Coordinates of C-alpha atoms and ligand atoms in Angstrom, one line a residue:
M346 CA 55.2 171.9 166.9
C347 CA 55.6 173.7 170.2
G348 CA 58.7 173.6 172.3
I349 CA 58.9 172.6 176.0
V350 CA 61.7 173.3 178.5
G351 CA 61.7 172.5 182.2
Y352 CA 64.3 173.2 184.9
I353 CA 64.8 172.1 188.5
G354 CA 67.9 172.8 190.4
N355 CA 69.7 175.6 192.3
Q356 CA 70.0 178.3 189.6
E357 CA 67.5 180.9 188.6
A358 CA 65.1 179.1 186.3
A359 CA 63.9 182.0 184.1
P360 CA 67.1 182.6 182.1
I361 CA 67.6 178.9 181.6
L362 CA 64.1 178.5 180.3
I363 CA 64.2 181.5 178.0
K364 CA 67.6 180.4 176.5
G365 CA 66.3 176.9 176.1
L366 CA 63.1 178.1 174.4
K367 CA 65.1 180.3 172.1
S368 CA 66.8 177.2 170.7
L369 CA 63.4 175.6 170.3
E370 CA 61.7 178.5 168.6
Y371 CA 61.9 176.6 165.3
R372 CA 59.2 174.4 166.7
G373 CA 56.7 177.2 166.9
Y374 CA 56.8 180.9 167.6
D375 CA 53.3 182.4 167.8
S376 CA 53.2 182.8 171.6
A377 CA 55.3 181.8 174.6
G378 CA 55.2 181.6 178.4
V379 CA 56.8 180.4 181.6
S380 CA 55.7 179.3 185.0
I381 CA 58.2 179.5 187.9
Y382 CA 57.7 178.3 191.5
N383 CA 58.8 180.6 194.3
D384 CA 56.5 180.0 197.3
K385 CA 53.8 179.7 194.7
I386 CA 53.6 179.4 191.0
N387 CA 53.9 182.6 189.0
S388 CA 53.3 182.7 185.3
V389 CA 54.0 185.1 182.5
K390 CA 52.8 184.5 179.0
T391 CA 52.2 186.4 175.9
K392 CA 51.3 186.4 172.2
G393 CA 54.0 186.7 169.7
R394 CA 57.7 185.8 169.5
L395 CA 59.9 185.0 172.5
S396 CA 61.3 188.5 172.4
N397 CA 57.8 189.7 173.5
L398 CA 58.0 187.3 176.5
E399 CA 61.5 188.6 177.3
K400 CA 60.2 192.2 177.3
K401 CA 57.4 191.3 179.6
L402 CA 59.8 189.5 181.9
D403 CA 61.9 192.6 182.2
T404 CA 59.0 194.3 183.9
V405 CA 57.9 191.4 186.1
S406 CA 60.8 189.6 187.7
L407 CA 60.1 185.9 188.1
N408 CA 62.5 184.4 190.6
G409 CA 62.7 180.7 191.5
C410 CA 64.7 177.6 190.7
I411 CA 62.0 175.4 189.3
G412 CA 59.9 176.1 186.2
I413 CA 58.5 175.2 182.9
G414 CA 58.4 177.1 179.6
H415 CA 56.7 176.8 176.3
T416 CA 56.9 178.2 172.8
R417 CA 53.7 177.6 170.8
W418 CA 52.5 176.7 167.3
A419 CA 48.7 177.1 167.6
T420 CA 46.4 174.2 166.8
H421 CA 43.4 174.9 169.0
G422 CA 42.6 178.6 169.4
E423 CA 44.3 181.5 167.9
P424 CA 47.7 182.8 169.1
S425 CA 46.8 185.0 172.1
D426 CA 47.9 185.7 175.6
V427 CA 45.2 183.5 177.1
N428 CA 45.7 180.6 174.7
S429 CA 49.5 180.6 175.4
H430 CA 51.0 178.0 177.6
P431 CA 51.6 177.2 180.5
H432 CA 47.9 176.6 181.4
M433 CA 46.8 176.5 185.0
N434 CA 44.0 175.1 187.0
S435 CA 41.5 177.7 188.4
T436 CA 43.4 178.1 191.7
S437 CA 46.7 178.5 189.8
T438 CA 48.3 175.7 191.9
I439 CA 49.0 173.4 189.0
S440 CA 50.8 174.5 185.8
L441 CA 51.2 172.5 182.6
V442 CA 52.9 172.8 179.2
H443 CA 51.9 170.6 176.3
N444 CA 53.0 169.7 172.8
G445 CA 50.6 167.6 170.8
I446 CA 46.9 167.3 170.3
I447 CA 44.3 166.0 172.7
E448 CA 41.8 164.4 170.4
N449 CA 39.0 163.8 172.9
Y450 CA 39.3 167.2 174.5
M451 CA 35.6 168.2 173.8
V452 CA 34.3 165.1 175.6
L453 CA 36.7 165.7 178.6
K454 CA 35.8 169.4 178.6
E455 CA 32.1 168.8 178.9
E456 CA 32.7 166.3 181.6
L457 CA 34.9 168.7 183.6
E458 CA 32.5 171.6 183.1
A459 CA 29.7 169.4 184.5
N460 CA 31.9 169.0 187.5
G461 CA 32.3 172.8 188.0
H462 CA 35.5 173.4 186.1
N463 CA 35.6 176.7 184.2
F464 CA 37.7 177.2 181.1
L465 CA 39.5 180.4 180.1
S466 CA 41.1 179.4 176.8
E467 CA 40.1 177.7 173.6
T468 CA 42.9 175.2 173.8
D469 CA 42.9 171.5 174.2
T470 CA 45.7 171.8 176.7
E471 CA 43.6 173.5 179.3
V472 CA 41.6 170.3 179.5
A473 CA 44.7 168.4 180.5
V474 CA 45.6 170.7 183.4
Q475 CA 42.0 170.7 184.6
L476 CA 41.9 167.0 184.4
V477 CA 45.1 166.7 186.5
D478 CA 43.5 169.2 188.9
Y479 CA 40.3 167.0 189.1
Y480 CA 42.3 163.9 190.0
Y481 CA 44.7 165.8 192.3
K482 CA 41.7 166.8 194.4
Q483 CA 40.9 163.1 194.9
S484 CA 44.4 161.9 195.8
N485 CA 46.6 164.9 196.7
N486 CA 49.3 163.1 194.8
L487 CA 50.6 164.8 191.6
L488 CA 52.1 161.7 190.1
D489 CA 48.8 159.7 190.6
A490 CA 46.8 162.6 189.2
V491 CA 49.0 162.8 186.0
Y492 CA 48.7 159.0 185.5
K493 CA 44.9 159.2 185.9
A494 CA 44.8 162.1 183.4
I495 CA 46.9 160.5 180.7
E496 CA 44.9 157.3 181.0
R497 CA 41.9 159.4 179.9
I498 CA 43.6 161.4 177.2
E499 CA 43.5 160.3 173.6
G500 CA 45.9 161.8 171.1
S501 CA 49.5 162.9 171.4
Y502 CA 51.3 164.7 174.2
A503 CA 54.5 165.7 175.7
F504 CA 53.7 167.2 179.1
G505 CA 55.6 169.1 181.7
V506 CA 53.8 169.6 185.0
L507 CA 54.5 171.7 188.0
C508 CA 52.5 171.8 191.3
N509 CA 52.4 174.3 194.2
D510 CA 52.0 171.6 196.8
E511 CA 54.8 169.4 195.5
P512 CA 57.4 171.9 194.5
D513 CA 60.3 169.5 194.7
K514 CA 59.5 167.9 191.3
L515 CA 58.6 168.2 187.7
I516 CA 56.5 165.5 186.1
A517 CA 57.1 164.7 182.4
A518 CA 55.0 162.4 180.2
R519 CA 55.1 161.5 176.5
K520 CA 53.1 159.8 173.8
D521 CA 53.7 160.5 170.1
S522 CA 55.5 163.8 170.8
P523 CA 59.2 164.0 171.6
L524 CA 60.5 164.7 175.1
I525 CA 63.9 164.2 176.6
I526 CA 65.3 164.5 180.1
G527 CA 68.6 166.2 180.6
I528 CA 70.8 164.8 183.4
G529 CA 72.7 167.5 185.3
E530 CA 74.6 167.6 188.6
G531 CA 72.3 168.9 191.3
E532 CA 69.9 170.0 188.5
N533 CA 67.9 168.3 185.8
F534 CA 66.0 169.4 182.7
I535 CA 63.2 168.4 180.5
A536 CA 63.0 169.5 176.9
S537 CA 61.4 168.8 173.5
D538 CA 64.8 168.6 171.8
I539 CA 68.5 168.5 172.6
P540 CA 69.7 172.0 171.7
A541 CA 67.5 173.4 174.5
I542 CA 69.7 171.9 177.2
L543 CA 73.0 171.2 175.4
E544 CA 74.7 174.1 177.1
H545 CA 74.1 172.4 180.5
T546 CA 74.5 168.7 179.8
R547 CA 75.4 166.1 177.1
D548 CA 73.8 163.2 179.0
I549 CA 70.1 162.6 178.4
Y550 CA 67.4 160.1 178.6
L551 CA 65.1 159.7 175.6
L552 CA 61.6 159.2 176.8
E553 CA 59.6 156.6 174.9
D554 CA 55.9 156.6 174.3
K555 CA 53.8 156.1 177.4
E556 CA 56.6 156.8 179.8
V557 CA 56.4 159.1 182.7
A558 CA 59.3 160.8 184.5
V559 CA 59.5 162.3 188.0
V560 CA 62.3 164.8 187.9
T561 CA 63.8 166.3 191.1
T562 CA 67.0 168.2 191.7
E563 CA 68.9 165.0 192.5
D564 CA 66.9 162.2 190.8
I565 CA 65.2 161.1 187.7
T566 CA 62.7 158.2 187.9
I567 CA 61.3 156.9 184.7
M568 CA 58.2 154.6 184.7
D569 CA 55.9 152.8 182.4
M570 CA 52.1 153.1 182.5
N571 CA 52.0 150.7 185.4
K572 CA 54.5 152.7 187.4
N573 CA 57.2 150.0 186.9
I574 CA 60.6 151.7 187.0
I575 CA 62.5 151.6 183.8
N576 CA 66.3 151.5 183.8
K577 CA 67.2 153.5 180.7
E578 CA 70.5 153.9 179.0
V579 CA 72.1 157.3 179.1
F580 CA 72.3 158.8 175.6
N581 CA 75.4 160.9 175.1
V582 CA 75.2 163.8 172.6
T583 CA 78.4 164.0 170.6
W584 CA 77.8 167.1 168.5
D585 CA 78.8 170.6 169.6
I586 CA 76.6 173.5 170.7
C587 CA 78.2 175.8 168.1
A588 CA 76.7 173.5 165.5
A589 CA 73.4 175.0 166.6
Q590 CA 74.5 178.7 166.5
K591 CA 74.7 181.2 163.7
E592 CA 78.4 181.8 163.7
G593 CA 78.4 185.2 162.0
Y594 CA 75.9 184.5 159.3
D595 CA 72.9 186.7 159.0
H596 CA 70.6 183.8 159.2
Y597 CA 70.7 180.1 160.1
M598 CA 69.5 179.3 156.6
L599 CA 72.4 180.9 154.9
K600 CA 74.8 179.2 157.3
E601 CA 73.2 175.9 156.6
I602 CA 73.3 176.5 152.8
Y603 CA 77.1 177.1 153.2
E604 CA 77.6 174.0 155.3
Q605 CA 76.5 171.8 152.5
P606 CA 79.9 170.8 151.1
K607 CA 80.8 169.5 154.5
V608 CA 77.4 167.8 155.1
I609 CA 77.6 166.0 151.8
K610 CA 81.1 164.8 152.5
D611 CA 80.2 163.7 156.0
T612 CA 77.2 161.8 154.8
L613 CA 78.9 160.1 151.8
T614 CA 82.5 159.3 152.6
P615 CA 82.1 157.0 155.7
R616 CA 79.8 154.9 153.5
L617 CA 82.2 154.9 150.5
P618 CA 85.5 153.4 151.7
L619 CA 88.2 153.6 149.1
D620 CA 89.7 150.3 149.9
V621 CA 86.5 148.2 149.3
N622 CA 84.5 148.3 146.1
N623 CA 81.2 148.4 147.9
I624 CA 79.0 150.7 149.9
T625 CA 78.9 150.2 153.7
L626 CA 75.4 151.3 154.8
D627 CA 76.0 151.3 158.6
N628 CA 74.2 148.2 159.9
I629 CA 71.6 148.0 157.1
T630 CA 71.5 144.6 155.4
L631 CA 70.5 145.0 151.8
T632 CA 71.8 141.8 150.3
K633 CA 70.7 140.1 147.1
E634 CA 68.7 137.7 149.1
V635 CA 66.8 140.4 151.0
L636 CA 66.2 142.4 147.8
R637 CA 65.0 139.4 145.8
N638 CA 62.3 138.9 148.4
I639 CA 61.0 142.4 147.9
N640 CA 58.4 143.1 145.2
K641 CA 57.7 146.7 145.9
I642 CA 59.2 149.8 147.6
Y643 CA 57.3 152.7 149.2
I644 CA 59.1 155.9 150.0
V645 CA 57.1 158.0 152.4
A646 CA 57.8 161.4 153.9
C647 CA 56.4 164.9 154.3
G648 CA 57.4 168.3 152.8
T649 CA 60.9 168.6 151.6
A650 CA 61.7 165.1 152.6
S651 CA 59.0 163.8 150.3
Y652 CA 60.8 165.4 147.4
T653 CA 63.9 163.3 148.3
G654 CA 61.4 160.4 147.9
L655 CA 60.6 161.5 144.4
V656 CA 64.3 161.5 143.5
G657 CA 64.7 158.1 145.2
K658 CA 61.8 156.6 143.2
F659 CA 63.3 157.9 139.9
L660 CA 66.7 156.5 140.7
I661 CA 65.7 153.1 142.1
E662 CA 63.2 152.4 139.4
K663 CA 65.6 153.4 136.6
I664 CA 68.5 151.5 138.1
A665 CA 67.1 148.5 139.9
R666 CA 63.8 148.0 138.0
I667 CA 61.8 147.6 141.2
P668 CA 58.4 149.4 141.4
V669 CA 58.6 152.3 143.8
V670 CA 55.7 154.4 145.1
A671 CA 56.7 157.7 146.5
D672 CA 54.0 159.3 148.6
V673 CA 53.3 162.0 151.2
A674 CA 52.8 160.4 154.6
S675 CA 49.6 162.4 155.3
E676 CA 47.9 160.7 152.4
F677 CA 49.7 157.3 152.4
R678 CA 48.2 156.1 155.6
Y679 CA 44.6 156.6 154.6
K680 CA 44.9 154.9 151.2
E681 CA 44.8 151.4 152.6
P682 CA 48.3 150.8 151.1
I683 CA 49.2 147.3 150.1
L684 CA 51.8 146.3 152.6
D685 CA 53.2 142.9 153.5
E686 CA 56.5 141.1 154.2
K687 CA 57.5 141.6 150.6
T688 CA 57.4 145.4 151.0
L689 CA 60.4 147.6 151.7
M690 CA 59.5 151.0 153.1
I691 CA 61.9 153.9 153.2
V692 CA 60.8 156.8 155.4
V693 CA 62.7 160.1 155.2
S694 CA 62.6 162.7 157.9
Q695 CA 65.0 165.4 159.1
S696 CA 63.5 165.6 162.6
G697 CA 62.6 161.9 162.9
E698 CA 59.5 163.1 164.7
T699 CA 57.0 164.0 162.0
A700 CA 53.6 162.5 163.1
D701 CA 52.4 161.4 159.7
T702 CA 55.7 159.8 158.7
L703 CA 55.8 158.0 162.0
A704 CA 52.3 156.7 161.6
A705 CA 53.2 155.4 158.1
L706 CA 56.2 153.6 159.5
R707 CA 54.1 152.0 162.2
L708 CA 51.5 150.9 159.7
A709 CA 54.1 149.3 157.5
K710 CA 55.8 147.5 160.5
K711 CA 52.5 146.2 161.7
A712 CA 51.9 144.6 158.2
G713 CA 55.3 142.9 158.4
A714 CA 57.1 145.3 156.0
H715 CA 60.8 146.1 156.5
V716 CA 61.4 149.8 157.2
I717 CA 64.6 151.7 156.6
S718 CA 64.6 155.3 157.8
I719 CA 66.8 158.1 156.5
V720 CA 66.9 160.5 159.5
N721 CA 68.9 163.4 160.7
V722 CA 68.2 163.6 164.4
V723 CA 70.1 160.9 166.2
G724 CA 67.9 159.0 168.7
S725 CA 64.6 160.4 167.3
T726 CA 61.5 158.3 167.4
I727 CA 61.5 157.4 163.7
S728 CA 65.2 156.4 163.9
R729 CA 64.4 154.2 166.9
E730 CA 61.3 152.6 165.6
A731 CA 62.5 151.7 162.1
D732 CA 64.2 148.4 161.5
D733 CA 67.2 150.1 160.1
V734 CA 68.4 153.7 160.1
L735 CA 70.7 155.5 157.7
Y736 CA 71.6 158.7 159.4
T737 CA 72.2 161.9 157.4
L738 CA 75.1 163.6 159.0
A739 CA 73.9 167.1 158.5
G740 CA 74.1 168.3 162.2
P741 CA 71.3 170.3 163.7
E742 CA 69.2 172.2 161.2
I743 CA 67.7 175.2 162.8
A744 CA 66.2 177.3 160.0
V745 CA 62.6 176.1 159.4
A746 CA 63.1 175.8 155.7
S747 CA 65.2 172.7 155.1
T748 CA 68.4 173.0 153.0
K749 CA 71.4 171.0 154.2
A750 CA 69.2 168.2 155.5
Y751 CA 67.6 167.9 152.0
S752 CA 71.1 167.6 150.4
A753 CA 72.1 165.0 152.9
Q754 CA 68.9 163.1 152.3
L755 CA 69.7 163.1 148.6
C756 CA 73.1 161.7 149.4
A757 CA 71.6 158.9 151.5
M758 CA 69.2 158.2 148.6
Y759 CA 72.0 158.0 146.1
L760 CA 73.8 155.5 148.4
L761 CA 70.7 153.4 148.8
S762 CA 69.9 153.4 145.1
I763 CA 73.5 152.4 144.1
K764 CA 73.6 149.7 146.8
I765 CA 70.3 148.2 145.6
G766 CA 71.6 148.4 142.0
M767 CA 74.8 146.7 142.8
E768 CA 73.3 143.9 144.8
L769 CA 70.9 143.2 141.9
E770 CA 73.8 143.3 139.5
K771 CA 72.5 146.3 137.6
I772 CA 75.6 148.3 138.4
S773 CA 79.0 146.7 137.7
Q774 CA 82.2 147.2 139.7
E775 CA 83.6 149.5 137.1
E776 CA 80.5 151.6 137.1
F777 CA 80.5 151.7 140.9
I778 CA 84.1 153.0 140.9
E779 CA 83.1 155.7 138.4
L780 CA 80.1 156.7 140.6
R781 CA 82.2 156.7 143.8
K782 CA 84.7 159.0 142.1
E783 CA 81.9 161.4 141.2
L784 CA 80.4 161.3 144.7
Y785 CA 83.8 162.2 146.1
L786 CA 83.8 165.3 143.8
L787 CA 80.4 166.5 144.8
P788 CA 81.4 168.7 147.8
E789 CA 83.8 170.8 145.7
K790 CA 81.2 171.0 142.9
V791 CA 78.7 172.4 145.5
E792 CA 81.4 174.9 146.5
K793 CA 81.6 176.1 142.9
V794 CA 77.8 176.7 142.9
L795 CA 78.1 178.6 146.2
E796 CA 80.7 180.8 144.6
Q797 CA 77.9 182.2 142.4
S798 CA 76.0 183.4 145.4
D799 CA 76.5 187.1 144.5
A800 CA 75.3 186.6 141.0
I801 CA 72.2 184.7 142.3
K802 CA 71.5 187.5 144.7
K803 CA 71.4 189.9 141.8
L804 CA 69.0 187.7 140.0
A805 CA 66.8 187.4 143.1
N806 CA 66.6 191.2 143.2
K807 CA 65.9 191.4 139.5
Y808 CA 62.9 189.0 139.8
I809 CA 61.8 189.9 143.3
N810 CA 58.5 191.4 142.0
S811 CA 57.5 188.4 139.9
K812 CA 53.8 187.6 140.4
N813 CA 53.6 183.9 139.6
V814 CA 56.7 181.7 139.5
F815 CA 56.6 178.4 137.7
Y816 CA 59.3 175.8 138.2
I817 CA 59.5 173.2 135.5
G818 CA 61.6 170.2 134.6
R819 CA 61.4 166.7 133.3
G820 CA 62.5 163.5 134.9
L821 CA 64.8 164.1 137.8
D822 CA 64.5 167.9 137.2
F823 CA 60.8 167.7 137.9
A824 CA 61.5 166.2 141.3
V825 CA 64.0 169.1 142.0
S826 CA 61.5 171.7 140.8
M827 CA 59.1 170.7 143.6
E828 CA 61.7 171.6 146.2
G829 CA 62.6 174.9 144.4
A830 CA 58.9 176.0 144.4
L831 CA 58.4 175.0 148.0
K832 CA 61.4 177.0 149.2
L833 CA 60.0 180.1 147.4
K834 CA 56.6 179.6 149.0
E835 CA 57.9 178.9 152.4
I836 CA 60.3 181.8 152.9
A837 CA 59.5 184.4 150.2
Y838 CA 55.7 183.9 150.3
L839 CA 55.6 184.1 146.5
H840 CA 53.1 182.1 144.6
A841 CA 55.2 179.4 143.1
E842 CA 54.2 176.2 141.4
P843 CA 56.2 173.2 140.1
Y844 CA 55.1 171.5 137.0
A845 CA 56.2 168.7 134.8
A846 CA 57.5 170.7 131.9
G847 CA 55.3 168.8 129.4
E848 CA 52.2 169.4 131.5
L849 CA 52.3 173.2 131.4
K850 CA 50.5 173.4 128.1
H851 CA 47.7 171.3 129.5
G852 CA 46.3 174.2 131.6
P853 CA 48.7 176.2 133.7
I854 CA 50.1 178.0 130.7
A855 CA 46.9 180.1 130.7
L856 CA 48.3 181.8 133.8
I857 CA 51.5 183.0 132.0
E858 CA 51.6 186.8 131.6
D859 CA 54.2 189.5 131.3
N860 CA 55.4 189.5 134.9
S861 CA 55.5 185.7 135.3
L862 CA 58.8 184.0 136.0
L863 CA 59.6 180.6 134.7
V864 CA 62.5 178.7 136.4
G865 CA 63.5 176.1 133.9
L866 CA 65.5 173.1 135.2
T867 CA 67.5 171.4 132.4
A868 CA 70.2 169.4 134.1
Y869 CA 68.6 166.0 133.4
E870 CA 70.3 165.8 130.0
Q871 CA 68.4 162.8 128.7
L872 CA 65.4 165.1 128.3
Y873 CA 67.2 168.3 127.8
E874 CA 65.9 169.2 124.3
K875 CA 62.3 168.4 125.2
T876 CA 62.5 170.7 128.3
V877 CA 64.1 173.5 126.2
S878 CA 61.1 173.2 123.8
N879 CA 58.7 173.6 126.7
I880 CA 60.7 176.6 128.0
K881 CA 60.4 178.2 124.5
E882 CA 56.6 177.8 124.6
V883 CA 56.4 179.7 127.8
K884 CA 58.9 182.4 126.8
A885 CA 56.8 183.0 123.7
R886 CA 53.9 183.9 125.9
G887 CA 55.7 186.6 127.7
A888 CA 57.2 185.0 130.8
N889 CA 60.8 185.8 132.0
V890 CA 62.9 182.7 132.0
L891 CA 65.6 181.9 134.5
A892 CA 67.3 178.6 133.5
I893 CA 69.5 176.3 135.5
A894 CA 71.7 174.3 133.2
L895 CA 74.8 172.2 133.2
E896 CA 78.1 173.9 132.2
G897 CA 78.6 173.6 128.5
N898 CA 74.9 173.6 127.5
T899 CA 75.2 177.2 126.4
E900 CA 72.5 177.2 123.7
I901 CA 70.0 177.9 126.5
D902 CA 71.5 181.4 126.7
K903 CA 69.7 182.3 123.5
I904 CA 66.3 181.4 125.0
A905 CA 66.5 182.3 128.7
N906 CA 66.8 185.8 130.1
D907 CA 69.3 184.5 132.6
V908 CA 71.1 181.2 133.1
I909 CA 72.8 179.8 136.2
Y910 CA 75.3 177.1 135.3
V911 CA 76.2 174.2 137.6
P912 CA 79.1 171.8 137.2
R913 CA 78.7 168.6 135.2
T914 CA 78.4 165.4 137.1
H915 CA 76.9 161.9 136.7
W916 CA 73.2 162.2 135.7
M917 CA 72.2 160.5 139.0
F918 CA 73.6 163.4 141.1
T919 CA 72.6 166.5 139.2
S920 CA 69.7 167.1 141.6
I921 CA 71.9 168.1 144.5
L922 CA 73.8 170.7 142.4
E923 CA 70.8 172.0 140.6
N924 CA 69.0 172.7 143.9
I925 CA 71.7 174.9 145.5
P926 CA 70.8 177.9 143.2
Q927 CA 67.1 177.4 144.0
Q928 CA 68.0 177.7 147.7
L929 CA 70.0 180.8 147.3
F930 CA 67.4 182.4 145.0
A931 CA 64.6 181.8 147.5
Y932 CA 66.9 183.0 150.4
Y933 CA 67.8 186.3 148.7
I934 CA 64.2 187.0 147.6
S935 CA 63.1 186.5 151.2
V936 CA 65.8 188.8 152.5
G937 CA 65.0 191.4 149.9
L938 CA 61.3 191.3 150.8
G939 CA 62.3 191.8 154.5
H940 CA 60.8 188.5 155.7
D941 CA 61.9 186.5 158.7
V942 CA 63.9 184.0 156.8
D943 CA 64.5 181.5 159.6
K944 CA 61.1 181.6 161.0
P945 CA 58.6 182.0 158.2
R946 CA 55.0 182.8 159.1
N947 CA 52.6 180.0 159.9
L948 CA 55.3 177.3 159.7
A949 CA 57.0 175.0 162.2
K950 CA 60.0 172.9 161.6
S951 CA 58.9 169.8 163.4
V952 CA 55.3 168.8 162.8
T953 CA 54.3 166.4 165.5
V954 CA 50.6 166.7 164.9
E955 CA 48.6 165.2 162.1
Ligands
G6P1276 C1 57.7 170.7 158.2 C2 58.9 171.5 157.8 C3 59.5 171.1 156.5 C4 59.8 169.6 156.5 C5 58.6 168.8 156.9 C6 59.0 167.3 157.1 O1 56.6 170.9 157.3 O2 58.5 172.9 157.8 O3 60.6 171.9 156.2 O4 60.3 169.3 155.2 O5 58.0 169.3 158.1 O6 59.8 167.3 158.3 P1 60.8 166.1 158.6 O7 61.4 166.5 159.9 O8 60.0 164.9 158.7 O9 61.8 166.1 157.5

């Protein structure tokens, strides 16, 4: 949801801002802009991708060593030049970029209009800059004006502010939207996320909610809402910049798909030492005593991460016999969920910043529940606010559609489920040793699936013109089918629906016609025969069938038009193997249709608004 970059130092700001914004484009890409100070603030902004902004900047040179930039995912007002950020006050002396939503913007706007302020755009953000302007006129002090403005603003924000009359500083402020400060030498940075500044520094401050920073060339002062100075620890980024680059692959998504064997290994093996017959879950205490005090588990997340929750529910209930509710965070928080000290909540998030997931976490904590987060981005808000964090070690995921982060989340969920099962004595030492052996074999089994990439590409081209695609499965396969259908919708823009295999005949089967495609997932062997019967029902009504099956289950060949086989593993872990063909299938269809795989239309990777 919108990317922010700010620079103050001795170098030309424009190239630094543009490069930073490029690495934040995953947060939104419908318009972009920069403001740079050089005697006065000059701004260039435009509708469309960053490349449009770059073209515009080729014709208008913007010099200066202090500036702010923004890449947008529209919430208020369509993507257009005028709605793009930065937004300015009427005299163009204050410029502001914003990520988040100002909920009371209508009230503030009316008030400001009554005071003679004119608005050019339809955005909520313009209200913020006009409000800063309003207070600046009273105090002639930018910091005071920003403080006064944020006291009035309801909603979420990460702001970067630049002022003509105080050109020695940038002001940054955050509430419920991520913002970091990069610490350089003789230069400093602000950004929505680490990749934007990693080329310049590995040392950063993570701003917390309701913190304000004054950033100059030499200094960074961070304060609370009462202007008390906060001494923050420096956070050192350990991962490498090339982890956030394409490295020869056509798309980030393909690179990330191919990284999965490593990601799975990295996420699993440190938690599965070979010299101890137990799982070490970082600092998470999930002992028998803790678990016996729990009477219910919620797994809450959004999008792809919510499908990890469905797998988790299935595994934990089957193994540990504790009731688990898996829910999407946007619904969960409005259901008056029953939360207390006997509740364990597991939240799952790649970014660690998703607004609804964060709100669910806060709701649970307020009610006294214990919250474990499964998060990919180290130091993100969710990872910091949860009682415990189990990091997925997937490295930066840049493609908007999640692939490697999902596989890593599944691994984390396998570990948690096994750990809970062991503590509750539902999994014996012998069984654990067997499971550990299988987990160690997963990366090479994933490699084997990836080796079928060319064959899957051919299938993608064969079925590229399918009209309606149905993904079906039972048990664990049903959870995996959700992710398969989502990938196809997200990047190929094909109508795809997941269904519990047995449910199809209760309605959706009416949609089946000659050009329909059914992707039948059959790796959950306990229900294999039943799923195969459901596949036959659809085949008989004219659909093409692409099945995904475990090696050896060759009778499916007689029913399906095509079959992708994946290696056999323990039933608990089939989800990860079965999903890889779904990723490749969606990827190649998207490429074949000429879509922008890494930046699909209308989407953003990090959704920091409700
Ligand atoms: C967005 C992304 C999805 C992602 C979801 C949850 O909708 O486009 O790919 O699954 O947010 O994001 P999170 O960072 O919480 O996993």
